[in-house]
């Protein structure tokens, strides 16, 4: 049997997939299977079996079964994307169906549109907007000020104005320390 | 005024309405990835942000440390739907908290699937007021806390099925007519096709008992809170008319059969010595139907609601303050139902 993808090589990897009671078979040659990321785990290509909205909602079925995982993607998915804040990988997200922290949304941004299209039928929030809290506004102001100072520091170093650079570096340090003080938020 | 006892709009079919909003802290891992220290810090921060130094709010809300309660006490709160079943069963030591308003209409769960889950309840079909209650609590917290929000995806939640508005609007619908008329399966299938979720009484993992169905919006992204509520409400108004129509039709066709069924259910509730929770909810469903058809003029809907709130296994156990065997619970339940009916004078 020929590989269903390249239609040239002999198919050596055979995959049987059952979803919503329907069984389908796929046949790939070695090199196509490798390119598609099949090999370590078949579910890497086909997604974990389980359809978010497929099962009946009554009698034990839930809207989101956390062992069900995230449905299939149309292409091979990079497995090694890791959220820099919480350390959760995209693979773990697909497996558990849960993000690890709010930063995961940014870390996995390139892969999320298909997920949301499938789960929600949409990819953009149009409801109520969150007004940033005082703490968030302060953090934003701090971050803007820090980037300004860092930019100025770079210029000062480029111009060999070391006195100015030292002053800027101290100011940056002070601001960074203040920003990490746990009680800072409650002070004002 | 208590949402699970009082009557509200369309109470003959819609027992209660609830709106839940999920919110998370920006810099903190979601609860399933928190260690104990982070969980404690998050819980403290949320509680502090909500109460601040507002004495009025401190009077109006009760802070419940769920870790310090027994499993029965937690399950009793879940039976009253003041916390989720998942949170009740989650076990100790994870810094689970709940802030519950004294009138029990608003409850804020901390460190559930999301850091913050606000739920607001109202009797009958009254999603707007339930939404107002949830919105008010959310805005207090959002003013004070760095809430996880994304320009594109909206409110960020642990599970992508809640991302966006973080809102789940639901009603508890009592549909004995459609069930007796053999139309419940088609109705539920139709609702699911239209994009709504249908579950049993206690939420996500439960089966329907006593013809009670929790119906809610499925989607949370790409549609505004108001539109979600309006869509759900429009559909529910049709469902209410269907259920009422079937009830009338069933009674018109076989009045004696229906009266017999209602009166037998009522008599059993008044006389039985042993009663399982399942039997009690089935009988109460038939009695509720009888009341809606005017067959039990001396019984008030609030009496039935009061019974309903007290007959869950954990609530019975809690009322007795000691470990009970299932048979002892069935006996205590039958006694409680008899006493309440006697007191109601029906």
CSV table of N, CA, C and O in Angstrom, one decimal, chain A residues 52-53 56-64 66 70 85-88 92-93 96-102 105-106 109 112-113 115-116 119-136 185, chain B residues 26-30 32-33 45 113 131 135 142-149 152-165 188 192 197-199 204-207 213 218-226:
chain,number,residue,atom,x,y,z
A,52,UNK,N,-14.8,18.0,22.3
A,52,UNK,CA,-15.3,18.9,23.4
A,52,UNK,C,-16.8,18.9,23.5
A,52,UNK,O,-17.3,18.9,24.5
A,53,UNK,N,-17.4,18.9,22.4
A,53,UNK,CA,-18.9,19.1,22.4
A,53,UNK,C,-19.6,17.8,21.9
A,53,UNK,O,-20.7,17.8,21.7
A,56,UNK,N,-22.8,13.6,24.8
A,56,UNK,CA,-24.1,14.1,25.3
A,56,UNK,C,-23.8,14.8,26.6
A,56,UNK,O,-23.0,14.4,27.4
A,57,UNK,N,-24.5,15.9,26.8
A,57,UNK,CA,-24.2,16.7,28.0
A,57,UNK,C,-24.9,16.1,29.2
A,57,UNK,O,-24.7,16.5,30.3
A,58,UNK,N,-25.8,15.2,28.9
A,58,UNK,CA,-26.6,14.6,30.1
A,58,UNK,C,-25.9,13.4,30.6
A,58,UNK,O,-25.1,12.8,29.9
A,59,UNK,N,-26.2,13.1,31.8
A,59,UNK,CA,-25.8,11.8,32.3
A,59,UNK,C,-24.3,11.6,32.3
A,59,UNK,O,-23.7,10.6,31.9
A,60,UNK,N,-23.6,12.6,32.9
A,60,UNK,CA,-22.2,12.4,33.2
A,60,UNK,C,-21.3,13.1,32.1
A,60,UNK,O,-20.2,13.4,32.4
A,61,UNK,N,-21.8,13.4,31.0
A,61,UNK,CA,-21.0,14.1,30.0
A,61,UNK,C,-20.9,15.5,30.4
A,61,UNK,O,-21.8,16.1,31.0
A,62,UNK,N,-19.7,16.1,30.3
A,62,UNK,CA,-19.6,17.5,30.7
A,62,UNK,C,-19.1,18.3,29.5
A,62,UNK,O,-18.6,17.7,28.5
A,63,UNK,N,-19.3,19.6,29.5
A,63,UNK,CA,-18.9,20.4,28.4
A,63,UNK,C,-17.5,20.3,28.1
A,63,UNK,O,-17.0,20.3,27.0
A,64,UNK,N,-16.7,20.1,29.1
A,64,UNK,CA,-15.3,20.0,28.9
A,64,UNK,C,-14.8,18.9,29.8
A,64,UNK,O,-14.7,19.1,31.0
A,66,UNK,N,-11.8,17.1,31.3
A,66,UNK,CA,-10.4,17.5,31.4
A,66,UNK,C,-9.5,16.3,30.9
A,66,UNK,O,-8.3,16.6,30.8
A,70,UNK,N,-7.4,18.5,24.0
A,70,UNK,CA,-7.7,19.5,22.9
A,70,UNK,C,-7.8,18.8,21.6
A,70,UNK,O,-6.9,17.9,21.3
A,85,UNK,N,6.8,31.5,32.1
A,85,UNK,CA,6.5,31.8,33.4
A,85,UNK,C,6.2,30.6,34.3
A,85,UNK,O,6.8,30.4,35.3
A,86,UNK,N,5.3,29.7,33.8
A,86,UNK,CA,4.9,28.6,34.7
A,86,UNK,C,5.6,27.3,34.2
A,86,UNK,O,5.5,26.3,35.0
A,87,UNK,N,6.2,27.2,33.1
A,87,UNK,CA,6.9,26.0,32.7
A,87,UNK,C,6.0,25.0,32.0
A,87,UNK,O,6.5,23.9,31.7
A,88,UNK,N,4.7,25.3,31.8
A,88,UNK,CA,3.9,24.3,31.2
A,88,UNK,C,4.2,24.3,29.7
A,88,UNK,O,4.4,25.3,29.1
A,92,UNK,N,1.4,19.6,27.3
A,92,UNK,CA,0.7,19.4,28.6
A,92,UNK,C,-0.7,20.0,28.5
A,92,UNK,O,-1.7,19.5,28.9
A,93,UNK,N,-0.7,21.2,27.9
A,93,UNK,CA,-2.0,21.9,27.7
A,93,UNK,C,-2.9,21.1,26.9
A,93,UNK,O,-4.1,20.9,27.2
A,96,UNK,N,-4.1,18.0,29.2
A,96,UNK,CA,-5.0,18.3,30.3
A,96,UNK,C,-6.1,19.2,29.9
A,96,UNK,O,-7.2,19.2,30.6
A,97,UNK,N,-6.0,20.0,28.9
A,97,UNK,CA,-7.0,20.9,28.5
A,97,UNK,C,-7.0,22.2,29.4
A,97,UNK,O,-7.9,23.0,29.3
A,98,UNK,N,-6.0,22.4,30.2
A,98,UNK,CA,-5.9,23.5,31.0
A,98,UNK,C,-4.6,24.3,30.8
A,98,UNK,O,-3.5,23.7,30.7
A,99,UNK,N,-4.7,25.6,30.7
A,99,UNK,CA,-3.5,26.5,30.7
A,99,UNK,C,-2.9,26.5,32.1
A,99,UNK,O,-3.6,26.3,33.1
A,100,UNK,N,-1.6,26.7,32.1
A,100,UNK,CA,-0.9,26.7,33.4
A,100,UNK,C,-1.0,28.1,34.1
A,100,UNK,O,-1.0,28.2,35.3
A,101,UNK,N,-1.0,29.2,33.3
A,101,UNK,CA,-1.0,30.5,33.9
A,101,UNK,C,-1.5,31.5,32.7
A,101,UNK,O,-1.5,31.0,31.6
A,102,UNK,N,-1.7,32.7,33.1
A,102,UNK,CA,-2.2,33.6,32.0
A,102,UNK,C,-1.1,33.9,30.9
A,102,UNK,O,-1.5,34.2,29.8
A,105,UNK,N,-1.2,32.0,27.5
A,105,UNK,CA,-1.9,32.5,26.3
A,105,UNK,C,-1.0,33.2,25.3
A,105,UNK,O,-1.2,33.2,24.1
A,106,UNK,N,0.0,33.9,25.9
A,106,UNK,CA,1.0,34.6,25.0
A,106,UNK,C,2.0,33.6,24.5
A,106,UNK,O,2.3,33.7,23.3
A,109,UNK,N,0.5,31.6,21.7
A,109,UNK,CA,-0.4,32.5,20.9
A,109,UNK,C,-0.5,31.9,19.4
A,109,UNK,O,-1.6,31.9,18.9
A,112,UNK,N,-3.1,29.0,19.2
A,112,UNK,CA,-4.3,29.0,19.9
A,112,UNK,C,-5.6,29.3,19.0
A,112,UNK,O,-6.7,28.8,19.4
A,113,UNK,N,-5.4,30.0,17.9
A,113,UNK,CA,-6.6,30.3,17.1
A,113,UNK,C,-7.4,29.0,16.7
A,113,UNK,O,-8.6,29.0,16.9
A,115,UNK,N,-7.5,26.2,18.3
A,115,UNK,CA,-8.1,25.7,19.5
A,115,UNK,C,-9.4,26.5,19.8
A,115,UNK,O,-10.4,25.9,20.0
A,116,UNK,N,-9.3,27.8,19.8
A,116,UNK,CA,-10.5,28.6,20.1
A,116,UNK,C,-11.6,28.5,19.0
A,116,UNK,O,-12.8,28.5,19.3
A,119,UNK,N,-13.2,25.1,19.9
A,119,UNK,CA,-13.8,25.1,21.2
A,119,UNK,C,-15.0,26.1,21.3
A,119,UNK,O,-16.0,25.9,21.9
A,120,UNK,N,-14.7,27.3,20.8
A,120,UNK,CA,-15.6,28.5,21.0
A,120,UNK,C,-16.2,29.0,19.7
A,120,UNK,O,-17.1,29.8,19.7
A,121,UNK,N,-15.7,28.5,18.6
A,121,UNK,CA,-16.2,29.0,17.3
A,121,UNK,C,-15.8,30.4,17.0
A,121,UNK,O,-16.4,31.1,16.2
A,122,UNK,N,-14.9,30.9,17.8
A,122,UNK,CA,-14.5,32.3,17.7
A,122,UNK,C,-13.1,32.5,18.3
A,122,UNK,O,-12.7,31.7,19.1
A,123,UNK,N,-12.5,33.6,17.9
A,123,UNK,CA,-11.1,33.8,18.4
A,123,UNK,C,-10.9,35.2,19.1
A,123,UNK,O,-9.8,35.5,19.5
A,124,UNK,N,-12.0,35.9,19.2
A,124,UNK,CA,-11.8,37.3,19.7
A,124,UNK,C,-12.9,37.7,20.7
A,124,UNK,O,-14.1,37.5,20.4
A,125,UNK,N,-12.5,38.2,21.9
A,125,UNK,CA,-13.4,38.6,22.9
A,125,UNK,C,-14.1,39.9,22.5
A,125,UNK,O,-13.4,40.8,22.1
A,126,UNK,N,-15.4,40.0,22.6
A,126,UNK,CA,-16.1,41.2,22.3
A,126,UNK,C,-17.0,41.7,23.5
A,126,UNK,O,-17.8,42.6,23.4
A,127,UNK,N,-16.8,41.0,24.6
A,127,UNK,CA,-17.7,41.4,25.8
A,127,UNK,C,-17.1,42.5,26.6
A,127,UNK,O,-16.3,43.3,26.1
A,128,UNK,N,-17.4,42.6,27.9
A,128,UNK,CA,-17.0,43.6,28.8
A,128,UNK,C,-15.4,43.7,28.8
A,128,UNK,O,-14.8,42.6,28.8
A,129,UNK,N,-14.9,44.9,28.9
A,129,UNK,CA,-13.5,45.0,29.0
A,129,UNK,C,-13.1,45.2,30.4
A,129,UNK,O,-13.8,45.8,31.2
A,130,UNK,N,-11.9,44.7,30.7
A,130,UNK,CA,-11.4,44.8,32.1
A,130,UNK,C,-10.7,46.2,32.2
A,130,UNK,O,-9.8,46.5,31.4
A,131,UNK,N,-11.1,47.0,33.2
A,131,UNK,CA,-10.4,48.2,33.4
A,131,UNK,C,-9.2,47.9,34.3
A,131,UNK,O,-9.4,47.3,35.4
A,132,UNK,N,-8.0,48.2,33.9
A,132,UNK,CA,-6.9,47.8,34.7
A,132,UNK,C,-7.0,48.3,36.2
A,132,UNK,O,-7.5,49.5,36.4
A,133,UNK,N,-6.6,47.5,37.1
A,133,UNK,CA,-6.6,47.9,38.5
A,133,UNK,C,-5.5,48.9,38.8
A,133,UNK,O,-4.6,49.1,38.0
A,134,UNK,N,-5.5,49.6,39.9
A,134,UNK,CA,-4.5,50.5,40.3
A,134,UNK,C,-3.1,49.8,40.2
A,134,UNK,O,-2.2,50.4,39.7
A,135,UNK,N,-3.1,48.6,40.8
A,135,UNK,CA,-1.8,47.9,40.8
A,135,UNK,C,-1.3,47.7,39.4
A,135,UNK,O,-0.1,47.8,39.1
A,136,UNK,N,-2.2,47.3,38.4
A,136,UNK,CA,-1.8,47.1,37.1
A,136,UNK,C,-1.3,48.4,36.4
A,136,UNK,O,-0.3,48.4,35.7
A,185,UNK,N,2.6,47.5,46.6
A,185,UNK,CA,1.2,47.7,46.0
A,185,UNK,C,0.2,48.3,47.0
A,185,UNK,O,-0.6,49.1,46.7
B,26,UNK,N,-3.2,37.9,37.5
B,26,UNK,CA,-2.3,37.9,36.3
B,26,UNK,C,-0.9,37.2,36.5
B,26,UNK,O,-0.5,36.5,35.7
B,27,UNK,N,-0.3,37.4,37.7
B,27,UNK,CA,1.1,36.9,37.8
B,27,UNK,C,1.2,35.6,38.5
B,27,UNK,O,2.3,35.1,38.7
B,28,UNK,N,0.1,35.0,38.8
B,28,UNK,CA,0.1,33.7,39.6
B,28,UNK,C,-0.3,32.5,38.7
B,28,UNK,O,-1.3,32.7,37.9
B,29,UNK,N,0.4,31.4,38.8
B,29,UNK,CA,-0.1,30.2,38.1
B,29,UNK,C,-1.5,29.9,38.4
B,29,UNK,O,-2.0,30.2,39.5
B,30,UNK,N,-2.3,29.2,37.5
B,30,UNK,CA,-3.6,28.9,37.8
B,30,UNK,C,-3.6,27.8,38.9
B,30,UNK,O,-2.6,27.1,39.1
B,32,UNK,N,-4.4,24.8,39.5
B,32,UNK,CA,-3.9,23.4,39.3
B,32,UNK,C,-2.4,23.4,39.3
B,32,UNK,O,-1.8,22.3,39.4
B,33,UNK,N,-1.7,24.5,39.1
B,33,UNK,CA,-0.3,24.5,39.1
B,33,UNK,C,0.3,25.3,40.3
B,33,UNK,O,1.5,25.7,40.2
B,45,UNK,N,-4.6,37.4,49.3
B,45,UNK,CA,-4.7,38.7,48.5
B,45,UNK,C,-6.2,38.9,48.0
B,45,UNK,O,-6.6,40.1,48.0
B,113,UNK,N,-11.2,26.0,40.0
B,113,UNK,CA,-10.4,25.8,38.7
B,113,UNK,C,-9.7,27.1,38.4
B,113,UNK,O,-8.6,27.1,37.8
B,131,UNK,N,-26.9,38.5,36.9
B,131,UNK,CA,-25.7,39.1,36.3
B,131,UNK,C,-25.2,40.3,37.0
B,131,UNK,O,-24.0,40.5,37.3
B,135,UNK,N,-21.6,40.9,38.6
B,135,UNK,CA,-20.8,42.1,38.0
B,135,UNK,C,-20.3,43.0,39.2
B,135,UNK,O,-19.2,43.4,39.2
B,142,UNK,N,-11.9,43.6,40.6
B,142,UNK,CA,-11.1,44.0,39.5
B,142,UNK,C,-10.5,45.4,39.8
B,142,UNK,O,-9.4,45.7,39.2
B,143,UNK,N,-11.1,46.2,40.6
B,143,UNK,CA,-10.6,47.5,41.0
B,143,UNK,C,-9.3,47.3,41.7
B,143,UNK,O,-8.4,48.1,41.6
B,144,UNK,N,-9.2,46.3,42.5
B,144,UNK,CA,-8.1,46.1,43.5
B,144,UNK,C,-7.0,45.1,43.0
B,144,UNK,O,-5.9,45.2,43.4
B,145,UNK,N,-7.4,44.2,42.2
B,145,UNK,CA,-6.5,43.1,41.9
B,145,UNK,C,-6.0,43.2,40.4
B,145,UNK,O,-6.7,43.6,39.5
B,146,UNK,N,-4.7,42.7,40.2
B,146,UNK,CA,-4.2,42.6,38.8
B,146,UNK,C,-4.8,41.4,38.2
B,146,UNK,O,-4.3,40.3,38.3
B,147,UNK,N,-6.0,41.6,37.5
B,147,UNK,CA,-6.7,40.5,36.9
B,147,UNK,C,-6.2,40.1,35.5
B,147,UNK,O,-5.8,41.0,34.7
B,148,UNK,N,-6.1,38.8,35.2
B,148,UNK,CA,-5.5,38.4,33.9
B,148,UNK,C,-6.5,38.7,32.8
B,148,UNK,O,-7.6,38.1,32.7
B,149,UNK,N,-6.1,39.6,31.9
B,149,UNK,CA,-7.0,40.0,30.8
B,149,UNK,C,-6.1,40.3,29.6
B,149,UNK,O,-5.0,40.8,29.7
B,152,UNK,N,-7.1,40.5,23.1
B,152,UNK,CA,-7.8,39.6,22.1
B,152,UNK,C,-8.7,38.6,22.7
B,152,UNK,O,-9.8,38.4,22.3
B,153,UNK,N,-8.2,37.9,23.7
B,153,UNK,CA,-8.9,36.8,24.3
B,153,UNK,C,-9.8,37.2,25.5
B,153,UNK,O,-10.6,36.3,26.0
B,154,UNK,N,-9.7,38.4,26.0
B,154,UNK,CA,-10.6,38.8,27.1
B,154,UNK,C,-10.1,38.2,28.4
B,154,UNK,O,-8.9,38.2,28.6
B,155,UNK,N,-11.0,37.8,29.3
B,155,UNK,CA,-10.6,37.3,30.6
B,155,UNK,C,-10.0,36.0,30.4
B,155,UNK,O,-10.6,35.1,29.8
B,156,UNK,N,-8.8,35.8,31.0
B,156,UNK,CA,-8.1,34.5,30.8
B,156,UNK,C,-8.4,33.6,31.9
B,156,UNK,O,-8.3,33.9,33.1
B,157,UNK,N,-8.7,32.3,31.5
B,157,UNK,CA,-9.1,31.3,32.5
B,157,UNK,C,-8.3,30.1,32.3
B,157,UNK,O,-7.7,29.9,31.2
B,158,UNK,N,-8.3,29.2,33.3
B,158,UNK,CA,-7.5,28.0,33.2
B,158,UNK,C,-8.0,27.1,32.0
B,158,UNK,O,-7.2,26.6,31.3
B,159,UNK,N,-9.3,27.0,31.8
B,159,UNK,CA,-9.8,26.2,30.7
B,159,UNK,C,-10.3,27.1,29.6
B,159,UNK,O,-11.0,28.1,29.8
B,160,UNK,N,-9.9,26.7,28.3
B,160,UNK,CA,-10.3,27.5,27.2
B,160,UNK,C,-11.8,27.6,26.9
B,160,UNK,O,-12.3,28.4,26.2
B,161,UNK,N,-12.6,26.7,27.6
B,161,UNK,CA,-14.1,26.8,27.4
B,161,UNK,C,-14.7,27.9,28.2
B,161,UNK,O,-15.8,28.2,28.1
B,162,UNK,N,-13.8,28.6,29.0
B,162,UNK,CA,-14.4,29.8,29.8
B,162,UNK,C,-13.7,31.1,29.4
B,162,UNK,O,-14.1,32.2,29.8
B,163,UNK,N,-12.7,31.0,28.5
B,163,UNK,CA,-12.0,32.2,28.1
B,163,UNK,C,-12.9,33.2,27.4
B,163,UNK,O,-13.9,32.9,26.7
B,164,UNK,N,-12.7,34.5,27.6
B,164,UNK,CA,-13.5,35.6,27.0
B,164,UNK,C,-14.2,36.3,28.1
B,164,UNK,O,-13.7,37.1,28.8
B,165,UNK,N,-15.5,36.0,28.2
B,165,UNK,CA,-16.3,36.6,29.2
B,165,UNK,C,-16.1,35.9,30.5
B,165,UNK,O,-16.4,36.5,31.6
B,188,UNK,N,-33.7,18.0,24.9
B,188,UNK,CA,-32.3,18.2,25.3
B,188,UNK,C,-31.4,18.2,24.1
B,188,UNK,O,-30.5,19.0,24.0
B,192,UNK,N,-28.9,21.2,22.9
B,192,UNK,CA,-27.4,21.0,22.6
B,192,UNK,C,-27.1,21.5,21.2
B,192,UNK,O,-26.1,22.1,21.0
B,197,UNK,N,-25.7,24.1,26.9
B,197,UNK,CA,-25.3,22.9,27.6
B,197,UNK,C,-26.4,22.5,28.6
B,197,UNK,O,-27.1,23.4,29.2
B,198,UNK,N,-26.7,21.2,28.7
B,198,UNK,CA,-27.7,20.7,29.6
B,198,UNK,C,-27.1,19.7,30.5
B,198,UNK,O,-26.5,18.7,30.1
B,199,UNK,N,-27.3,19.9,31.8
B,199,UNK,CA,-26.7,19.0,32.8
B,199,UNK,C,-27.8,18.7,33.9
B,199,UNK,O,-28.8,19.3,34.0
B,204,UNK,N,-21.9,19.9,36.6
B,204,UNK,CA,-21.1,19.3,35.6
B,204,UNK,C,-21.2,17.8,35.4
B,204,UNK,O,-21.5,17.3,34.3
B,205,UNK,N,-21.0,17.0,36.5
B,205,UNK,CA,-20.9,15.6,36.3
B,205,UNK,C,-22.2,14.9,36.7
B,205,UNK,O,-22.2,13.7,36.8
B,206,UNK,N,-23.3,15.6,37.0
B,206,UNK,CA,-24.4,14.9,37.6
B,206,UNK,C,-25.5,14.6,36.6
B,206,UNK,O,-25.7,15.2,35.6
B,207,UNK,N,-26.3,13.5,36.9
B,207,UNK,CA,-27.4,13.1,36.1
B,207,UNK,C,-28.6,13.9,36.5
B,207,UNK,O,-28.7,14.5,37.6
B,213,UNK,N,-33.1,20.2,35.3
B,213,UNK,CA,-32.1,20.3,34.3
B,213,UNK,C,-31.4,21.7,34.4
B,213,UNK,O,-32.1,22.7,34.5
B,218,UNK,N,-23.0,27.7,26.3
B,218,UNK,CA,-21.8,26.9,26.1
B,218,UNK,C,-20.6,27.7,25.8
B,218,UNK,O,-19.5,27.4,26.2
B,219,UNK,N,-20.8,28.8,25.0
B,219,UNK,CA,-19.7,29.6,24.5
B,219,UNK,C,-19.5,30.8,25.4
B,219,UNK,O,-20.4,31.3,26.0
B,220,UNK,N,-18.2,31.2,25.4
B,220,UNK,CA,-17.9,32.4,26.2
B,220,UNK,C,-17.0,33.4,25.5
B,220,UNK,O,-16.7,34.5,26.0
B,221,UNK,N,-16.7,33.1,24.2
B,221,UNK,CA,-15.8,33.9,23.4
B,221,UNK,C,-16.5,34.4,22.2
B,221,UNK,O,-17.1,33.6,21.5
B,222,UNK,N,-16.3,35.7,21.9
B,222,UNK,CA,-16.9,36.2,20.6
B,222,UNK,C,-18.3,36.6,20.7
B,222,UNK,O,-19.0,36.9,19.7
B,223,UNK,N,-18.8,36.7,21.9
B,223,UNK,CA,-20.2,37.1,22.1
B,223,UNK,C,-20.3,37.9,23.5
B,223,UNK,O,-19.6,37.4,24.4
B,224,UNK,N,-21.0,39.0,23.5
B,224,UNK,CA,-21.0,39.8,24.7
B,224,UNK,C,-21.9,39.1,25.8
B,224,UNK,O,-22.7,38.3,25.5
B,225,UNK,N,-21.6,39.5,27.0
B,225,UNK,CA,-22.4,39.0,28.2
B,225,UNK,C,-23.9,39.2,28.0
B,225,UNK,O,-24.7,38.3,28.2
B,226,UNK,N,-24.2,40.4,27.5
B,226,UNK,CA,-25.7,40.7,27.4
B,226,UNK,C,-26.3,39.9,26.3
B,226,UNK,O,-27.4,39.4,26.5
